[in-house]
Amino acid sequence: MPRQRRRPKPWAETSRGLTRYCWRFEGEKYRTPYRENPDDAYADAAQQITEQMTGTWQDRSGARMPLEDWIDVWRELLDVEPTTLAKYKYLIEFHILPEFQGRELGSLTFEEIEKWDRAIPTRISSRGTPYAPSVAHGARDLLITILGDAVHAGKIDRNPAERRKGRRGRVVAKGRRQPTHAAQQATSNVITPVQAICFAERCALLSGRDIDFVMNVFATWTGTRWGELMAVEGWDGKDSPLQLPGKGIATYQLDWQLREIGGVVRKAPPKDGSYRTLDLPPFLAKLMGWAIENRQERCKCPDADGHPSCKGDDPTGPNYLFLGPEGGHPRRSNYADRYITPAAEGLHAGRKGVRRPVYVTAEPWPGIPIRKGNRKAKAADMADGTWPDLLGKFKPHDDRHTHSTWLDVSNLPKVIQMDRRGHAMQGMDSVYIHVTDGMRRQLCDYLEQLWRDGIAERSKLVPRSAVPLLDEILVAHDKQARHEATQRSAEMSAQQRLRATRAQARGTERGAATRHFATPPRSIGRCGYHRSGGQFGGQNRANGCCPGFVAACLR
């Protein structure tokens, strides 16, 4: 007599107030859709188990497959960067599943997805502000991708999340331009060298640390991404990625970036494998040398196998140059709210819908930020003024756009511009065009000149700074400018003396030439004609003078 199969026992799983039941049958896992009533979910599970035991069960993985089940299958098919996977997880858990969890794939409609898309920007986030339109756009795009793959897998016949093609709603007619302010907001913020210096100065004043000045200058003059910036390391030695030789071009070998995934910081290869060597102009090499001398001993990441967990498989010690005041790795959003946004716009990040100005003292320029008041007076009462808008809305990635724009207007060869950004040349150019040492020197000279121009303009505003490191640079620039002015004045004086001497010498030579060719006074008659020659060439003495005046001339 054949042995009877044991009836599976389902177990409950809950998520966001919904319940579903799961069970295993013949080595496979099955589950019901999430339901508000747990009894309905249990009844569905019991019915399916009975059908499986009697052999009448039919696969429900098609249009009746729950959306969350398909998402679980879809995730296993992904091959994307960890940061992209984290972004997908956020959009799924905070926007897609809260709206459509428990729904079957075939039950989703275009109308409800359209309403959901429009409703996202009206909802309030955990920060107390409405979600940005880009969040709604990203969530809709992800849902389109998920359901599009379901169509490809044969689960459903069409994609209900696809946007309607063609003209619908308010659009801009062809040939019409958007308002200037809208066009400016849509593009990245490209800044000038003096703006970059003033922005880095403000960040250092807000944090109270000179290393923030170095970090922001390094970001603008190298065009590194945020994760690559956080992974910058350097120490004394030939194995250091940061090489600062006494002669030649200083370099930084960019092989890593730091990524924060799930609250944990880990070392990872650069985006899209963009390994590259960054040539540093002389001024930046000096700043990085200062950063090495003043770096913190190590980060505060927990140890794993005897070294910080953020290092991963890298056996070298933690020699990060750009750490927070307590040794942590700055996070993009936190650093932007605390330093980048107030430094660029003159307004702190919004809290409960209110943006507070950056209150500062009057001296020294541009003013020392007053972070908070005391029991007797508020910051607004203690301040002499506020910071004006410097750059407008500025993001950490705008440094990369700024650097790329600077290179584009420099007339540098395209190959070194692409190499600097970590991009590959397209077509046959990638085979036949290469970077030369002359191009590298030309690049460093160009970036060095941008720095000098920016420091010169900053010095014209005020020749001193409350940031000690920048103050030393401005003092050295002022001293060099005075020395060059003295040299120019001395050269001008020497040229003027030389011109006067030459003019005097030419006058003396003309006087000597006049005396050399002059006729002796005794050879000239009273009438002004030569006694010996006369007016008409060599004649006798009598005919030498004019007729009628011979007697008078010879007396």
PDB file of N, CA and C in Angstrom, residues 201-210 212 325 338-339 342 348 351 356-361 367-374 377-380 382-383 385 387 466-467:
ATOM      1  N   GLU A 201      35.325  77.943   1.040  1.00  0.00           N
ATOM      2  CA  GLU A 201      35.589  78.734   2.248  1.00  0.00           C
ATOM      3  C   GLU A 201      34.378  78.734   3.171  1.00  0.00           C
ATOM      4  N   ARG A 202      33.196  78.888   2.603  1.00  0.00           N
ATOM      5  CA  ARG A 202      31.986  78.877   3.422  1.00  0.00           C
ATOM      6  C   ARG A 202      31.777  77.523   4.088  1.00  0.00           C
ATOM      7  N   CYS A 203      32.032  76.442   3.351  1.00  0.00           N
ATOM      8  CA  CYS A 203      31.883  75.104   3.940  1.00  0.00           C
ATOM      9  C   CYS A 203      32.836  74.925   5.118  1.00  0.00           C
ATOM     10  N   ALA A 204      34.058  75.422   4.990  1.00  0.00           N
ATOM     11  CA  ALA A 204      35.024  75.318   6.080  1.00  0.00           C
ATOM     12  C   ALA A 204      34.592  76.158   7.279  1.00  0.00           C
ATOM     13  N   LEU A 205      33.989  77.317   7.016  1.00  0.00           N
ATOM     14  CA  LEU A 205      33.513  78.158   8.123  1.00  0.00           C
ATOM     15  C   LEU A 205      32.331  77.506   8.835  1.00  0.00           C
ATOM     16  N   LEU A 206      31.474  76.836   8.084  1.00  0.00           N
ATOM     17  CA  LEU A 206      30.327  76.166   8.697  1.00  0.00           C
ATOM     18  C   LEU A 206      30.766  74.978   9.551  1.00  0.00           C
ATOM     19  N   SER A 207      31.752  74.234   9.082  1.00  0.00           N
ATOM     20  CA  SER A 207      32.213  73.060   9.824  1.00  0.00           C
ATOM     21  C   SER A 207      33.260  73.407  10.868  1.00  0.00           C
ATOM     22  N   GLY A 208      33.952  74.532  10.675  1.00  0.00           N
ATOM     23  CA  GLY A 208      35.021  74.903  11.590  1.00  0.00           C
ATOM     24  C   GLY A 208      36.299  74.130  11.368  1.00  0.00           C
ATOM     25  N   ARG A 209      36.461  73.496  10.164  1.00  0.00           N
ATOM     26  CA  ARG A 209      37.638  72.676   9.895  1.00  0.00           C
ATOM     27  C   ARG A 209      38.178  73.007   8.512  1.00  0.00           C
ATOM     28  N   ASP A 210      39.500  73.153   8.422  1.00  0.00           N
ATOM     29  CA  ASP A 210      40.134  73.481   7.145  1.00  0.00           C
ATOM     30  C   ASP A 210      40.057  72.351   6.140  1.00  0.00           C
ATOM     31  N   ASP A 212      37.609  70.675   5.214  1.00  0.00           N
ATOM     32  CA  ASP A 212      36.454  70.820   4.326  1.00  0.00           C
ATOM     33  C   ASP A 212      36.765  71.754   3.166  1.00  0.00           C
ATOM     34  N   PRO A 325      34.166  65.205  11.669  1.00  0.00           N
ATOM     35  CA  PRO A 325      34.868  65.641  12.895  1.00  0.00           C
ATOM     36  C   PRO A 325      35.059  64.521  13.910  1.00  0.00           C
ATOM     37  N   ARG A 338      23.920  70.064   5.881  1.00  0.00           N
ATOM     38  CA  ARG A 338      24.638  70.818   6.910  1.00  0.00           C
ATOM     39  C   ARG A 338      25.569  71.881   6.333  1.00  0.00           C
ATOM     40  N   TYR A 339      26.187  71.591   5.187  1.00  0.00           N
ATOM     41  CA  TYR A 339      27.235  72.488   4.691  1.00  0.00           C
ATOM     42  C   TYR A 339      26.994  72.973   3.264  1.00  0.00           C
ATOM     43  N   PRO A 342      23.565  75.373   2.830  1.00  0.00           N
ATOM     44  CA  PRO A 342      23.697  76.723   3.406  1.00  0.00           C
ATOM     45  C   PRO A 342      24.853  77.523   2.817  1.00  0.00           C
ATOM     46  N   HIS A 348      19.705  77.483   5.405  1.00  0.00           N
ATOM     47  CA  HIS A 348      19.814  76.114   5.876  1.00  0.00           C
ATOM     48  C   HIS A 348      18.732  75.262   5.230  1.00  0.00           C
ATOM     49  N   ARG A 351      13.326  72.688   7.613  1.00  0.00           N
ATOM     50  CA  ARG A 351      12.854  71.868   8.721  1.00  0.00           C
ATOM     51  C   ARG A 351      11.408  72.246   9.004  1.00  0.00           C
ATOM     52  N   ARG A 356      15.851  78.481   7.528  1.00  0.00           N
ATOM     53  CA  ARG A 356      16.431  79.547   8.340  1.00  0.00           C
ATOM     54  C   ARG A 356      17.672  80.115   7.661  1.00  0.00           C
ATOM     55  N   PRO A 357      17.843  81.448   7.641  1.00  0.00           N
ATOM     56  CA  PRO A 357      19.057  82.029   7.048  1.00  0.00           C
ATOM     57  C   PRO A 357      20.304  81.650   7.841  1.00  0.00           C
ATOM     58  N   VAL A 358      21.444  81.785   7.195  1.00  0.00           N
ATOM     59  CA  VAL A 358      22.723  81.568   7.861  1.00  0.00           C
ATOM     60  C   VAL A 358      23.137  82.886   8.497  1.00  0.00           C
ATOM     61  N   TYR A 359      22.997  82.992   9.810  1.00  0.00           N
ATOM     62  CA  TYR A 359      23.345  84.213  10.528  1.00  0.00           C
ATOM     63  C   TYR A 359      24.854  84.251  10.755  1.00  0.00           C
ATOM     64  N   VAL A 360      25.463  85.415  10.489  1.00  0.00           N
ATOM     65  CA  VAL A 360      26.921  85.540  10.573  1.00  0.00           C
ATOM     66  C   VAL A 360      27.289  86.854  11.242  1.00  0.00           C
ATOM     67  N   THR A 361      28.551  86.930  11.656  1.00  0.00           N
ATOM     68  CA  THR A 361      29.109  88.177  12.164  1.00  0.00           C
ATOM     69  C   THR A 361      29.554  89.055  10.999  1.00  0.00           C
ATOM     70  N   GLY A 367      32.220  86.534   7.135  1.00  0.00           N
ATOM     71  CA  GLY A 367      31.436  86.413   8.353  1.00  0.00           C
ATOM     72  C   GLY A 367      31.510  85.023   8.947  1.00  0.00           C
ATOM     73  N   ILE A 368      31.556  84.951  10.278  1.00  0.00           N
ATOM     74  CA  ILE A 368      31.601  83.673  10.983  1.00  0.00           C
ATOM     75  C   ILE A 368      30.168  83.237  11.285  1.00  0.00           C
ATOM     76  N   PRO A 369      29.764  82.037  10.833  1.00  0.00           N
ATOM     77  CA  PRO A 369      28.388  81.592  11.104  1.00  0.00           C
ATOM     78  C   PRO A 369      28.112  81.435  12.589  1.00  0.00           C
ATOM     79  N   ILE A 370      26.943  81.863  12.994  1.00  0.00           N
ATOM     80  CA  ILE A 370      26.467  81.671  14.363  1.00  0.00           C
ATOM     81  C   ILE A 370      25.521  80.474  14.335  1.00  0.00           C
ATOM     82  N   ARG A 371      25.970  79.366  14.838  1.00  0.00           N
ATOM     83  CA  ARG A 371      25.220  78.128  14.686  1.00  0.00           C
ATOM     84  C   ARG A 371      23.941  78.107  15.510  1.00  0.00           C
ATOM     85  N   LYS A 372      23.999  78.614  16.737  1.00  0.00           N
ATOM     86  CA  LYS A 372      22.809  78.655  17.578  1.00  0.00           C
ATOM     87  C   LYS A 372      23.013  79.709  18.657  1.00  0.00           C
ATOM     88  N   GLY A 373      21.917  80.149  19.210  1.00  0.00           N
ATOM     89  CA  GLY A 373      21.978  81.167  20.246  1.00  0.00           C
ATOM     90  C   GLY A 373      22.204  80.565  21.621  1.00  0.00           C
ATOM     91  N   ASN A 374      21.900  81.347  22.626  1.00  0.00           N
ATOM     92  CA  ASN A 374      22.043  80.880  23.997  1.00  0.00           C
ATOM     93  C   ASN A 374      20.749  81.199  24.758  1.00  0.00           C
ATOM     94  N   ALA A 377      19.931  85.181  24.242  1.00  0.00           N
ATOM     95  CA  ALA A 377      19.684  85.768  22.924  1.00  0.00           C
ATOM     96  C   ALA A 377      19.648  84.668  21.873  1.00  0.00           C
ATOM     97  N   LYS A 378      18.844  84.914  20.855  1.00  0.00           N
ATOM     98  CA  LYS A 378      18.782  83.993  19.724  1.00  0.00           C
ATOM     99  C   LYS A 378      19.902  84.302  18.740  1.00  0.00           C
ATOM    100  N   ALA A 379      20.116  83.380  17.821  1.00  0.00           N
ATOM    101  CA  ALA A 379      21.161  83.579  16.829  1.00  0.00           C
ATOM    102  C   ALA A 379      20.879  84.807  15.975  1.00  0.00           C
ATOM    103  N   ALA A 380      19.600  85.052  15.662  1.00  0.00           N
ATOM    104  CA  ALA A 380      19.252  86.213  14.847  1.00  0.00           C
ATOM    105  C   ALA A 380      19.579  87.518  15.566  1.00  0.00           C
ATOM    106  N   MET A 382      22.033  87.863  17.826  1.00  0.00           N
ATOM    107  CA  MET A 382      23.475  87.956  17.994  1.00  0.00           C
ATOM    108  C   MET A 382      24.196  88.267  16.687  1.00  0.00           C
ATOM    109  N   ALA A 383      23.527  88.044  15.557  1.00  0.00           N
ATOM    110  CA  ALA A 383      24.180  88.170  14.255  1.00  0.00           C
ATOM    111  C   ALA A 383      24.191  89.613  13.773  1.00  0.00           C
ATOM    112  N   GLY A 385      24.362  90.009  10.365  1.00  0.00           N
ATOM    113  CA  GLY A 385      23.785  89.908   9.033  1.00  0.00           C
ATOM    114  C   GLY A 385      23.619  88.455   8.649  1.00  0.00           C
ATOM    115  N   TRP A 387      24.235  85.497   5.218  1.00  0.00           N
ATOM    116  CA  TRP A 387      24.939  85.241   3.964  1.00  0.00           C
ATOM    117  C   TRP A 387      23.995  85.419   2.776  1.00  0.00           C
ATOM    118  N   ALA A 466      38.982  84.068   7.296  1.00  0.00           N
ATOM    119  CA  ALA A 466      38.873  83.467   8.622  1.00  0.00           C
ATOM    120  C   ALA A 466      39.247  81.995   8.612  1.00  0.00           C
ATOM    121  N   VAL A 467      39.390  81.398   7.430  1.00  0.00           N
ATOM    122  CA  VAL A 467      39.868  80.021   7.312  1.00  0.00           C
ATOM    123  C   VAL A 467      41.392  80.060   7.306  1.00  0.00           C
TER     124      VAL A 467
END
